[in-house]
Every structure is written in structure tokens, then in C-alpha cells.
Amino acid sequence: MVAATKRRKTHIHKHVKDEAFDDLLKPVYKGKKLTDEINTAQDKWHLLPAFLKVKGLVKQHLDSFNYFVDTDLKKIIKANQMILSDVDPEFYLKYVDIRVGKKSSSSTKDYLTPPHECRLRDMTYSAPIYVDIEYTRGRNIIMHKDVEIGRMPIMLRSNKCILYDADESRMAKLNECPLDPGGYFIVNGTEKVILVQEQLSKNRIIVEADEKKGIVQASVTSSTHERKSKTYVITKNGKIYLKHNSIAEEIPIAVVLKACGILSDLEIMQLVCGNDSSYQDIFAVNLEESSKLDIYTQQQALEYIGAKVKTMRRQKLTILQEGIEAIATTVIAHLTVEALDFREKALYIAMMTRRVVMAMYNPKMIDDRDYVGNKRLELAGQLISLLFEDLFKKFNNDFKLSIDKVLKKPNRAMEYDALLSINVHSNNITSGLNRAISTGNWSLKRFKMERAGVTHVLSRLSYISALGMMTRISSQFEKSRKVSGPRALQPSQFGMLCTADTPEGEACGLVKNLALMTHITTDDEEEPIKRLCYVLGVEDITLVDSASLHLNYGVYLNGTLIGSIRFPTKFVTQFRHLRRTGKVSEFISIYSNSHQMAVHIATDGGRICRPLIIVSDGQSRVKDTHLRQLLDGKLDFDDFLKLGLVEYLDVNEENDSYIALYEKDVIPSMTHLEIEPFTILGAVAGLIPYPHHNQSPRNTYQCAMGKQAIGAIAYNQFKRIDTLLYLMTYPQQPMVKTKTIELIDYDKLPAGQNATVAVMSYSGYDIEDALVLNKSSIDRGFGRCETRRKTTTVLKRYANHTQDIIGGMRVDESGEPIWQHQSLGPDGLGEVGMKVQSGQIYINKSVPTNSADAPNPNNVNVQTQYREAPVIYRGPEPSHIDQVMMSVSDNDQALIKVLLRQNRRPELGDKFSSRHGQKGVCGIIVKQEDMPFNDQGIVPDIIMNPHGFPSRMTVGKMIELISGKAGVMNGTLEYGTCFGGSKLEDMSKILVDQGFNYSGKDMLYSGITGECLQAYIFFGPIYYQKLKHMVLDKMHARARGPRAVLTRQPTEGRSRDGGLRLGEMERDCVIAYGASQLLLERLMISSDAFEVDVCDKCGLMGYSGWCTTCKSAENIIKMTIPYAAKLLFQELLSMNIAPRLRLEDIFQQ
Amino acid sequence: MSVDNKLFVTEEEEEDRTQDRADVEDESNDVDMTAEENGTSSAVANGPEKEQQEQEQVKSEEVCGEDEEKEEEEEEDPIVEEFPLNISGNDESLHVFQYANRPRLIGRKPAEHPFISAARYKSKSHLWEIDIPLDEEAFYNKDKAESDWSGVNVQTLKGVGVENNGQYAAFVKDMQVYLVPVERIAQLKPFFKYIDDVNLTRKQEDAKRNPNPTSQRAQVVTMSVKSVNDPSQNRLTGSLLAHKVADEEANLELTWAEGTFEQFKETVVKEAEGKTLIALEKQEDYIDNLV
């Protein structure tokens, strides 16, 4: 055994050890033995578990974070490595290296407080950031290693996390669930996810046209570490201009090109239009613009631009210099010119112009903003990297200021050691990171970026909801805007983003989810790729002359023209060959675009890509021998990549390929083969059995409801103390599974139960999707769940050395604790297992009355007075105390957490749903003996009304029932995988063999009369989920109760024991009906009736039978008005408006 | 003449490609020689030993490139003839000029190289300027030139020498290909200095004639010591700095020498004699090192 593990470790590939996936690769799996025949067409799906074993479900988050801590941090350090003093030119401090969570001296990682302890103790799961520095002290240069400059929150299961590579037993030891995907942070005890953000790609040209206004524009959002800006090339009255935020006016394009040193009109024309005469005709008019302005030389053009630049510069520059600066750094900021030659920039602007001209000539030559290939996904790593760089710059700045402050002093007693002041500012980085992650407010000074709602609390409602949150993508689009484009389902989403999983309502289509087999790239180095291109025959663009620029295909690396190539197809083929042989990173994409005569190579991060099987010569490269080796564990997914059998394609390259869905469809011209078609769905939509038989919105509904289903959330669920947790008491794995269910381990942490359903009408309590539940099923535990609610109390310490305390229990005369204190133990905290009822106390806390006083050092012995501030339980139903935890939080204050548990049986009004978007509430609970039964005496758990089917068209649900029934009879779990699964024909066969009707219908007998029912009833097991919406949490009534202070009207909302509002529309009905006394009762007497003293003479209000205005009690009349009306009169008075009441008797006496 | 398109392969075959290049380079070398002969080599002395090494490495690159293409194209593209390759040149310091706005062909005949009356070079900024005398007989308004443009009679071309990666000039002699590394390549574009000059003088005159009222007023000049913390005295960076350096750098006046190509060829051939090129690494290693 030991040898075996060793061997595995020495295996060249780093297997992520995860027993969960090993199952899938075992020799005997799902009835398939090693000796079984391997059929590539059907068994190639084994690549999927192999992919997930290597990549995991939240690999994109982990990859991105790992990239940040390992690579990006070093880049940031390098870019900001020097701190120089303005005072002492000799002084410098240089950052040499940076590490997270590991000292240079030790070979192992630092010990971190385990994540679960952080959750319980409201701490941040973080690791120290160490830097190696080199600095001068006096005349000496000093190296210092492992200086801590702050703490970095660590993403769970990333390579800096202590759970990295942990096996199941280690996870258990650390109180972690081995199935927990990780990918989130723990900040101040709460689990925070940085959602994937979707953005338009940076540094790429996007051409758009507004046909109504006749405007064509090409824009590029340049983004570098220092700045972000957007440059436009736009048309205006048929002429082309360059627009940029920091240039006051639009600049004629010819002037810009002249400023870049392209002086001759001929060359401008060559760069923009090439030999194409139709383009030349469109563009020619622009050449006049510059001669109209009398601009012939570069200097003139630069001065023209320089005069229009609006920048806040501390340094005074001449107009010419402003112009140079604008062209060199401001316009198209991601190409910064360091030297004299602006050609690169000129080419880029000329290309933008060319794209505009092309779109003017042919309006179809525009880009689609919503095309997934034009999008980039921003992940946790990138977002934290932005934040960290900002904080690090600030840190360095503060550090420099404090160094300068000391160095400025003319005569210092001793040599100044800069190290001493480094620790002063380290809290800035720590707290900056913590604050941003815990509030979700990303504010970056550099980019003037203020983004709110970047992070979210990880939803732990169910395992699926947590998993669904990790794959979620949020868009930057405004939710309120009424545009359909960004919300629509894009064909390019195929296989990349889930087609079903999107919320309903305002965020519909804007919030998306990743599909099962997606990977998001991280940044790759550009330079080696550039060199490779030149070796493969690309002509360097700086050497290509303008006249021949457009004769050949341009080669674009990350959107920038780097050269041209005569034989693009051959070049692309060779490049791909290098990628398939592993010479080039597998995530670099290359594709050609014949419309633009361009070969595009992308190495940037945030592209969505997915693996596909390579097809060559009309044959899949993955053969059964490979799959055999995969199943034997001799190959893993990365080997498939290295062997050139499988490759990653991003959306753009996918568009350049011809992909077969199934192996039987492969024809010679095809280039790729899908690994598994069901991977077009994501993790959440993968739960649905037979989704390909459902009407599409039903699948979307289920995706929303699957996240609300109560079930098991994690193996450590009973060790967790969460604000609110719903757990199902007896969860079952579904009878009809999908491959996705197994891959994401939903069968290990299920949320639902297999209910026997009869589709028939029963009583009248099943209208509008209401369900009839079997009382005995409920007794047996169907739909039973528990809620666990946390209360946190901190025992505060105050400035005057007083402190909150926990008091003991109070007893009555007989020595028994008083009723309120019944559940308390002698320590003043609720005893575990005790029942607490509404009004009882479970934390008997007292706070000092003099906490605000100044500390009194003289008489320490003064007895502190305490005021009781107990935590009282309020709720319609009693709870039990499940856990009590007492600990110390980060800031050394005592922390008490009490977990209250409630067990709940299903009751009328509780919400249930099947996995097909068919939700319903419990309408009636019927005794088992009154329910129908079949020949074998089986009684349904649920009766569902057949009216739920015709309009919903959820055929998948029916097939689920038949497959489930066949599975029950056969003793197997059946599959309802999308585009596959157990065949209906086979299922019917099993049913017939077992003596059932092929269609799943049974003969049922009435439980009331015993007669056989008139029709055959569709009868069998369907997996039902109990949703979190339960009557107990919602039911609410009030006769009298609390009122708001200001208006004296009843409070609002269930949590405040509020009243039930008779709203405007209801009021209108009552008025229309003429029920004036009802109106009076509802709106005044039951609400805020108030007796006022009105003076009949002046019409103003007095009090106590006295009119203050008239100084008399003579004409005072008592009457009742709403308190709100009285308030209105008084407010009007305060605004110098006197509302006077004129009183009359309606009924003359 | 036109060296417009010289970096482009005009024929499909590899052999022709070298040939073609060589042909075009032939003429350009004339130009480059001057720089060399006048000792303006801007690549200051890499030790010959080191240079040698580098060249051999590059050599292997070339060989690799060919091999690869051969491999792929072998079937439909048989080898017609093989040429020995030589890499040569120690301190030739070849500069290639591209005349961006001159046509490659006039009619069907290749355009001739213009007569150069003066050449200037700024070695730090790699800035070339060459003067081509204008034909004063035709399309030349002498009066206007003298009255408005201070008697300009040359067309000035200006260009920045750009570094390249692995570009070679080549020629064929005795069925052998000789490659000489190119130091920098400059695209020469018209530069209307006389317009800027005239503009400047005009502006200055304008300023003198209508003096700005603010500049006329007597001002109290206060002197203060610049604070070390004053951020306004930032040094220029990036392109601004490069421009400043270029402006301040003095021109090197060069003489343009014609007809030195044959002599150049001979030196290169002589140099290459007796040297065998050995590939330093295999194709795979090369690709591995590359990416």
C-alpha cells in the first residue's frame, strides 16, 4: 500500500489527490469492467471526469488566484520595486522578492489558522506576505529577508491554502468537507466569493455602427497597469476623426497620422486603404482636412494636438511636448512609445481607421459586442491584483514619506534604519484587502474605479447553491437598461456558458453560469510568442513598408499588429502543430479572419475556452487504446493534451473550426469532435434528468429552484455555525441520476427525496399546482428538515476597564430557576439540548452602566453597576439549543455563538418542486388510508394534479417517472443525462418484464370507497425537492401590537410584528363600495386614532381643553382624527401654513 | 531606386527567396557602405569573438527554418538546387533604408536610386537624414522657394533606424549565398524642416510685432530655492526624453559614396572563406529555447 502511494507520488504528473474522483476511474465502475469492450463513441465521456479531476469545478478561481500569488505579485513588485528618497539621493530601498505564506528560510508553508476555525472565530483566513528587501543604511547596503508587509486573504484550496492537495482524512481532521469546492475567501468569519465579472475585452478594436445616425466608430479600451483609457476613431459627416477623453476636440485622422510621422498623403492612403479603390474613395476626403488646417509637418500636427490636450500636469510642458506626450502615451495607451519612432502607433490608428472605412463601405463589417469571443472574464485573482497594486503603491508612498521625514532631520543621533518604519504601514495592506473583500467595494485610485457589489456571501443554502455561486458570472451591464442584446442567448455561448442557468426577472441573461467543461485562461507571456511568429515566417511589422501592408495577411498578437504573413493557412497550421506538441502553452489561441485578412493570436487572460478532441483525416485522434489507458490510470487528462489528442479552443478559434457533435458525424473536413454534448449545461442545470425533453424555460426555472432546495450542504454541516442553515433530515440520492450529478457529487450531498407520485386529481385541494401529501409519509420522515439559526454576542471591553459579563440564572423562592431562565445553565448560557420558548433567555448578558465614564485609576475597587441585556428568544415555535460556542475573536474580545435548532415537518403551504421547474405548495395532508393504492398496496407520497402537464410540456418529468419506476423494479439507478441517458424504450421493456404497463400507468383503487378508479393513473417515483420557503417562516397575523413612534401607526413587516396594510387599491375599493364605517375603522380606529382638542373659533389645535392661540377654553371641541393628520397639521404650521379646521355638525340637532 | 519591398518574398521557393533578397540588397548595400567606410558604425565593437558566436547561433536559426519548411513541403516542392550559406561580416554595420514614398517601379523599370547630396546621422538616437537635390528645371518655383521658403533646393528624408531580429542582407556569388547581418533599418520619409523653420521665424516675428501685453509689463521676479519635494521638477521620461536627446544631439555629417558594392562584396567573401558554420543546437532545442 505504501509502495503504491509512493509510486503515485513519483508519477510525473501531479495528480490532484481526490478520492471523490478516483471512483470514476476505478476498473469496475457503473457496471463496466476492464474487460468490457471500449467503444470510443460512447466512452469518450470518461475524458470529462478526467478533466474535472485535473481542473475541478472551480479551477478557474483557483488558477486565477494561484497565478496572482505566484506570478502577478512578483510582477507588481518588480514594477514598483524602488523606493527613493527625495532628501537623500544615496538612499534607496529595493524589493527583491515577494512570497505569500512561506518564509525563504523554511521549506514548508507557514502554519495558518485552519479555515474552519476562522469561520467559527470570525477571523480572516489569511497568510503573511513576505518581501525580501535591500536598502541602504548610512553607507552600507543591507539585505533583509522575510519582512512581513501585511496579510493576504487566502482562497480556500488554492496552492497557498493548507487544504491544498489535502486528502479526505486530512480534510476531516481540519473539520472541512472534502466535497467543498473551495475558491472563496473567509473574511471576518464569513465566506465571501468574488464573482466572475464579465467585461468587454481590453486592448481590442470594436467596430460599431449606428445606422440611424450614420455613425461608424471603432473604439479600443486600453488598459495597462498605470492607466485605463478609451480611444475612438469615429465618423462625423462622412469624415473620420480621432476622439479621446483627454483631448478636447476630435482630431482629423490625417492630422493624427501626420503627428505620428506619416507625412505623405500617399502613405496615409496606403496604410488605411491599401490598393482598394472603393476604400480610397471613401477615405480621400479626410486628406483634405489636414491641408485645410495648413498642417504639413509632424511638428505642426503635434502642436495642433498639443494645443487641444486637457491634462492636469504638474510639470509645465510646451505645446509640442504636450503633443508628443499625447501621441506617445495618452492615445491608445496600451502601446506606449518610448523612443522616437511612432510607427507602431501610426499603424494601430491606421488599422482602426481601416476598420471604420471597411464598415462604412460594407455595414456588415462591424463587431458584435455580445459575442462571447469579444468578452473577457475577470476573476478573483485579477481583481485582487488590481487592489493589491493600489494598496502596495499607497504603502510605498506612505513608507517613503516617513523615510523622508526622518532623513530630512539634519543631525540624527544614529544612522537611520528604514526597516524600523516599514511595519507601521503594514496594517494598510491587510485592512485594505479585508475591507474590500468583506464589503465588496472595489475602489482603485489609479483608475478612478468605484465598483460595488464585487463580492457576495457564499450561499450555503444547499451544496448546489454554493456550487452554483462559484460558477456564476455577473455582467457589468446595468440591469435597468432596456436592451435585449446583452440578455439574449448567444450562439457563441455553446459549450462555454450554460444555456439554461440564468435568473428570471431583472438580471435575466445578464447573470450567466459557466458550463461544465470550461476553462478561463490566465495571462501568458507575449514576447516568446512574438519571436516564434517571426521564426515561422512572419515579417516584422516595423520593416514592412506601407505600400505592401495590405497585400498580405496581418498577424495580430492580442489585438496589436506585429507583422504580416503571405501564407496564413500554413502559418496557422504550423502554429497549431507547435501548440499540440506542447511547445506553446495550450491556452494560446490562433485563428484567421478572412474578412479582415488577419491572423489573430491571443495570449491574454480571461478568455473562455474548452477542450475538444482533435480530428485529423476524418478520424478522431482519441482511440479506444487511449481510453483504455485512461481507465487504467496510465494516462490523465494532461497527457491527452500533450499527446495532441485533445486541445483547448477559445470562442474565436472555435469559430475557425468544424466541430462534430458525435463520432458518427465525422467527415474528412472536420477538425474537432465534442467530448460530450451534455457539457453545454452547467453544474446546476446538470441536475435535471432528461432536460432535452423539457420546454426550455422549465429548465431555467429548475436552475433557480435547485438552489433553494433543502438538503445536505456539506459533510461538516453539523460542525458549522452559520447565520441560517436549512438541512434535510433524510436526504436521498435521486433514482434518476445524470452523469453531471455524479461528477459534482450531488449524489453524496443530495437535496431531495424520491417520492412516489400519482398524477391524478384528488379532493379539491390540488388546484393551481397544489400537492396532496400523504400523512404517513410525513410521519416516516418525508420532507422533514431542520433549521439552525445562529446568535452571536460579543462581550465588549470598554475604555474604563469595565466589561460585559454573563450573569447566572435567577431562581424563585423554591430554588427553581424563573421561567425566563429555564433553559439557562449555571454559567448563564443556554444548556445544549434545552428547549427555548418565545420570551425565554438563552444568553444572560449584562453590560456595565458606566462604560462611557473615564477610567478611574484611583479606586479600582469601585463596584461596577450592571444593566441586564439578555438575548431573548422570539418565535412562533420553540427551538432547541444545538451548540454553544465561546471563543476569542481577532481583537481579544470574548465571542459567544449559540446555535438554535428547529425540526420541521412539512405542513400546509410548504413549497415543493420536482426537478423540472414544477413547483407547488402542499394543499392538503391526507391520511394514508384515504389515499389511493395500487395492486401491490403502494400508496403515493404525493398526488400531483395532471393539469400541471399540458401547458408546461415537461416531458422530461414523465420520462423521469418511467425511468425511476423501471429502476425501482430493476434495482438500478437510471440515468437521465442530457442528450443521452437511459432510453425510454429500454425502460418500458423493464416495466413490461416486471408486469407493469409500458407507459408507467397503474390501476389504482380509491382509498375511500375501495373501488377501482375509472382511469389508469400515471404512477411512479419522482425526485422531489423541498424548497426553503416554509409557512412557519412566513405566517403572520396581528390583533394589536407595536406602533411606530413617529406616526403611531402599526409597524411594518413580519419581523417587527407589523400590521397588515390596507393599501391604496383596497382603500379605493372600499370607497367605491361606500362602506364608510369600514373605511373609518380600518384607516383610523384600528390604526392611529388620536383625540385632539380643536378650537372652533380659530380652527387650530390646543391641548388639555385649552386653546393656546385664543387663550381660552371656551370653544374647545374634542374630536378623533388620525395621528398622521395631526402630524401633518403641525408640520404645516412649522412651515408657516396654518391649516384651520372649520367644524360643523352633519346631523343637525 | 526602390528598396520598398525588399523584405518581401516575391517567389514561392525558398531558393528564390534568398536570391531575390540578394538582388535587392545589392543596390542597397551601395548606400550602406558609406556609413561603414566613413567609420560611422554605430554598433560599437562587440568583440569579434562574441559576434561570431551570435552569428553562428543565428545561422542555426536559418537552417532550422528551412528544414522545417522542407519537411512539410517535401512532396510537392522538390529541392531544385542547394546553395552553401555563409554568414559574414564583423563590423560592417549595415543600415538599410526604405524609401517609403518612392515607387518601386517607374513604368516597368525599377526606379533608380536618387543622388544624395548630404547624409547626416545621430548615432545615439539612430536618426538618419539625407538630402536629395531637387530638380530645379521642372516643377520648381524658384521665386517662391526663395521668397517663402528660404531657398530650399533639397528634399530631406528622415527616418529612425529600428532594430530588427535576425534580418540579413545577402548576395549570391559563385553559387554561394553570403549573409551579412543588418544593424538597423530606417524608413525614410519626407521631412519638411523648412516649413517648421519658416513657421518659427514667423511666430517670433509676430511676437515681436504685436507684443503680448503681459510680457511687456514689468514683473517682480522672486527667487526661491526649489524644494526637494517639489514634484514639478520631474525629469522627462519616455518619448519626451528621447525627443529631447535627439534634439540636443549633434549631427554627424557623412559623405555619400557610390559604387563601393563590389569592394564590399569582396571583403565579405574574403571574410567568409575558410569558416564553416556549425549548428549549435538542434531544431527542437531551438524551438524549446524560443518559447
Coordinates of N, CA, C and O in Angstrom, one line a residue, chain A residues 411-487:
Chain A
N411 N 20.6 66.5 11.8 CA 21.6 65.8 12.6 C 20.9 64.7 13.4 O 20.2 64.9 14.4
R412 N 21.0 63.5 12.8 CA 20.4 62.4 13.5 C 21.4 61.8 14.4 O 22.6 61.8 14.1
A413 N 20.9 61.3 15.5 CA 21.9 60.7 16.5 C 22.6 59.5 15.9 O 23.8 59.3 16.0
M414 N 21.8 58.7 15.2 CA 22.4 57.5 14.7 C 21.9 57.2 13.2 O 21.0 57.9 12.8
E415 N 22.5 56.3 12.6 CA 22.2 56.0 11.2 C 20.7 55.5 11.2 O 20.3 54.7 12.1
Y416 N 20.1 55.9 10.2 CA 18.6 55.6 10.1 C 18.4 54.2 9.5 O 19.0 53.9 8.5
D417 N 17.7 53.4 10.2 CA 17.3 52.1 9.6 C 15.9 52.1 9.1 O 15.0 52.3 9.9
A418 N 15.8 52.1 7.8 CA 14.4 52.2 7.2 C 13.5 51.1 7.6 O 12.3 51.2 7.6
L419 N 14.1 50.0 8.0 CA 13.3 48.8 8.3 C 12.3 49.1 9.5 O 11.3 48.5 9.5
L420 N 12.8 50.0 10.3 CA 12.0 50.2 11.5 C 10.7 50.8 11.2 O 9.7 50.6 11.9
S421 N 10.6 51.6 10.1 CA 9.3 52.2 9.9 C 8.4 51.4 8.9 O 7.4 51.9 8.5
I422 N 8.9 50.2 8.4 CA 8.1 49.5 7.4 C 6.9 48.9 8.1 O 5.8 48.8 7.4
N423 N 7.0 48.5 9.3 CA 5.9 47.8 9.9 C 4.7 48.7 10.3 O 3.6 48.3 10.5
V424 N 5.0 50.0 10.3 CA 4.0 51.0 10.7 C 2.8 50.9 9.8 O 1.7 51.0 10.1
H425 N 3.1 50.7 8.5 CA 2.1 50.8 7.5 C 1.5 49.5 7.1 O 0.6 49.4 6.2
S426 N 2.0 48.4 7.6 CA 1.6 47.1 7.1 C 0.2 46.8 7.3 O -0.5 46.1 6.6
N427 N -0.4 47.5 8.3 CA -1.8 47.3 8.5 C -2.7 47.8 7.4 O -3.8 47.3 7.1
N428 N -2.1 48.8 6.6 CA -2.9 49.3 5.5 C -3.2 48.2 4.5 O -4.3 48.2 4.0
I429 N -2.3 47.4 4.1 CA -2.5 46.4 3.1 C -3.5 45.4 3.7 O -4.4 45.0 3.0
T430 N -3.2 44.9 4.9 CA -4.1 43.9 5.5 C -5.6 44.4 5.5 O -6.5 43.7 5.0
S431 N -5.7 45.6 6.1 CA -7.1 46.0 6.3 C -7.7 46.4 5.0 O -8.9 46.3 4.8
G432 N -6.9 47.0 4.1 CA -7.4 47.3 2.7 C -8.0 46.1 2.0 O -9.1 46.2 1.5
L433 N -7.2 45.0 2.0 CA -7.7 43.8 1.4 C -9.0 43.3 2.1 O -10.0 42.9 1.4
N434 N -8.9 43.2 3.4 CA -10.0 42.7 4.2 C -11.3 43.5 3.9 O -12.4 43.0 3.7
R435 N -11.1 44.8 4.0 CA -12.3 45.7 3.8 C -12.9 45.5 2.5 O -14.1 45.4 2.3
A436 N -12.1 45.5 1.4 CA -12.6 45.4 0.1 C -13.4 44.1 -0.1 O -14.5 44.0 -0.6
I437 N -12.8 43.0 0.4 CA -13.5 41.7 0.2 C -14.7 41.6 1.1 O -15.7 41.1 0.6
S438 N -14.7 42.2 2.3 CA -15.9 42.0 3.1 C -17.0 42.9 2.7 O -18.2 42.6 2.9
T439 N -16.7 44.1 2.2 CA -17.8 45.0 1.8 C -18.1 44.8 0.3 O -19.2 45.2 -0.1
G440 N -17.2 44.4 -0.5 CA -17.4 44.3 -1.9 C -17.2 45.6 -2.7 O -17.5 45.7 -3.8
N441 N -16.7 46.6 -2.0 CA -16.4 47.9 -2.7 C -15.0 47.9 -3.1 O -14.1 48.0 -2.4
W442 N -14.8 47.9 -4.4 CA -13.5 47.9 -5.0 C -13.2 49.3 -5.4 O -13.8 49.8 -6.4
S443 N -12.4 50.1 -4.7 CA -12.2 51.4 -5.2 C -10.7 51.6 -5.4 O -9.9 51.3 -4.5
L444 N -10.4 51.9 -6.7 CA -9.0 52.0 -7.1 C -8.7 53.4 -7.4 O -9.4 54.0 -8.3
K445 N -7.7 54.0 -6.8 CA -7.4 55.4 -7.1 C -6.9 55.5 -8.5 O -7.2 56.5 -9.2
R446 N -6.0 54.6 -8.9 CA -5.4 54.7 -10.2 C -6.4 54.9 -11.4 O -6.2 55.7 -12.2
F447 N -7.4 54.0 -11.3 CA -8.3 54.0 -12.5 C -9.6 54.9 -12.1 O -10.5 54.9 -12.9
K448 N -9.6 55.5 -11.0 CA -10.8 56.2 -10.5 C -11.9 55.2 -10.6 O -13.0 55.5 -11.0
M449 N -11.7 54.0 -10.2 CA -12.7 53.0 -10.3 C -13.4 52.8 -8.9 O -12.8 52.7 -7.9
E450 N -14.7 52.8 -9.0 CA -15.5 52.6 -7.8 C -16.5 51.5 -8.2 O -17.4 51.7 -8.9
R451 N -16.3 50.3 -7.7 CA -17.2 49.2 -8.1 C -17.8 48.6 -6.8 O -17.0 48.3 -5.9
A452 N -19.1 48.6 -6.7 CA -19.7 48.0 -5.5 C -20.3 46.6 -5.9 O -20.5 46.3 -7.0
G453 N -20.4 45.8 -4.9 CA -21.0 44.5 -5.1 C -20.2 43.5 -5.8 O -20.7 42.7 -6.6
V454 N -18.8 43.6 -5.6 CA -18.0 42.7 -6.3 C -18.0 41.3 -5.6 O -18.0 40.3 -6.2
T455 N -18.1 41.4 -4.2 CA -18.1 40.1 -3.5 C -19.5 39.8 -3.0 O -20.3 40.7 -2.8
H456 N -19.8 38.6 -2.8 CA -21.0 38.1 -2.2 C -20.8 37.1 -1.1 O -19.8 36.4 -1.2
V457 N -21.7 37.0 -0.2 CA -21.6 36.0 0.8 C -22.0 34.6 0.1 O -22.9 34.5 -0.6
L458 N -21.1 33.7 0.3 CA -21.3 32.3 -0.3 C -22.6 31.8 0.2 O -22.8 31.6 1.4
S459 N -23.5 31.5 -0.7 CA -24.8 30.9 -0.2 C -24.7 29.5 0.1 O -24.3 28.7 -0.7
R460 N -25.0 29.2 1.4 CA -24.8 27.8 1.9 C -26.2 27.2 2.1 O -26.4 26.3 2.9
L461 N -27.1 27.6 1.3 CA -28.5 27.0 1.4 C -28.5 25.5 1.1 O -29.1 24.8 1.7
S462 N -27.7 25.2 0.1 CA -27.6 23.8 -0.3 C -26.2 23.7 -1.0 O -25.6 24.7 -1.3
Y463 N -25.8 22.5 -1.1 CA -24.5 22.2 -1.8 C -24.5 22.8 -3.2 O -23.6 23.5 -3.6
I464 N -25.6 22.7 -3.9 CA -25.8 23.2 -5.2 C -25.8 24.7 -5.3 O -25.2 25.3 -6.2
S465 N -26.4 25.3 -4.3 CA -26.4 26.8 -4.3 C -25.0 27.3 -4.2 O -24.6 28.3 -4.8
A466 N -24.2 26.6 -3.3 CA -22.8 27.1 -3.1 C -22.0 26.9 -4.4 O -21.3 27.8 -4.9
L467 N -22.2 25.7 -5.0 CA -21.5 25.4 -6.3 C -21.9 26.3 -7.4 O -21.1 26.8 -8.2
G468 N -23.2 26.6 -7.4 CA -23.8 27.4 -8.5 C -23.2 28.8 -8.4 O -23.0 29.5 -9.4
M469 N -22.9 29.2 -7.1 CA -22.4 30.6 -6.9 C -21.0 30.7 -7.5 O -20.5 31.7 -8.0
M470 N -20.2 29.6 -7.3 CA -18.8 29.6 -7.8 C -18.7 29.7 -9.3 O -17.7 30.1 -9.8
T471 N -19.7 29.2 -10.0 CA -19.6 29.2 -11.5 C -20.4 30.4 -12.0 O -20.5 30.6 -13.2
R472 N -20.9 31.3 -11.2 CA -21.7 32.4 -11.7 C -20.9 33.5 -12.3 O -19.8 33.8 -11.8
I473 N -21.4 34.1 -13.3 CA -20.7 35.2 -13.9 C -21.7 36.4 -13.9 O -22.8 36.4 -14.4
S474 N -21.2 37.5 -13.4 CA -22.1 38.7 -13.4 C -21.6 39.7 -14.4 O -20.4 39.8 -14.7
S475 N -22.5 40.4 -15.0 CA -22.1 41.3 -16.1 C -22.1 42.7 -15.6 O -22.7 43.1 -14.6
Q476 N -21.4 43.5 -16.3 CA -21.2 44.9 -15.9 C -22.4 45.8 -16.4 O -22.4 46.9 -16.1
F477 N -23.2 45.2 -17.2 CA -24.3 46.0 -17.8 C -25.3 46.4 -16.7 O -25.5 45.7 -15.7
E478 N -25.9 47.5 -16.9 CA -26.9 48.0 -16.0 C -28.1 47.1 -16.1 O -28.5 46.7 -17.2
K479 N -28.7 46.8 -15.0 CA -29.9 45.9 -15.0 C -31.1 46.6 -15.5 O -32.0 46.1 -16.0
S480 N -31.1 48.0 -15.3 CA -32.3 48.7 -15.6 C -32.5 49.0 -17.1 O -33.5 49.3 -17.5
R481 N -31.3 49.0 -17.8 CA -31.4 49.3 -19.2 C -32.2 48.4 -20.0 O -32.1 47.2 -19.8
K482 N -33.0 48.9 -20.9 CA -33.9 48.1 -21.6 C -33.3 47.7 -23.0 O -33.7 48.1 -24.0
V483 N -32.3 46.9 -22.9 CA -31.7 46.4 -24.2 C -31.8 44.9 -24.1 O -31.6 44.3 -23.1
S484 N -32.1 44.3 -25.3 CA -32.3 42.9 -25.3 C -31.0 42.2 -25.7 O -30.8 41.1 -25.3
G485 N -30.1 42.9 -26.4 CA -28.9 42.2 -26.9 C -28.1 41.5 -25.9 O -27.9 40.3 -26.0
P486 N -27.6 42.2 -24.8 CA -26.8 41.5 -23.9 C -27.5 40.4 -23.1 O -26.8 39.5 -22.6
R487 N -28.8 40.4 -23.1 CA -29.5 39.4 -22.4 C -29.8 38.1 -23.2 O -30.1 37.1 -22.7

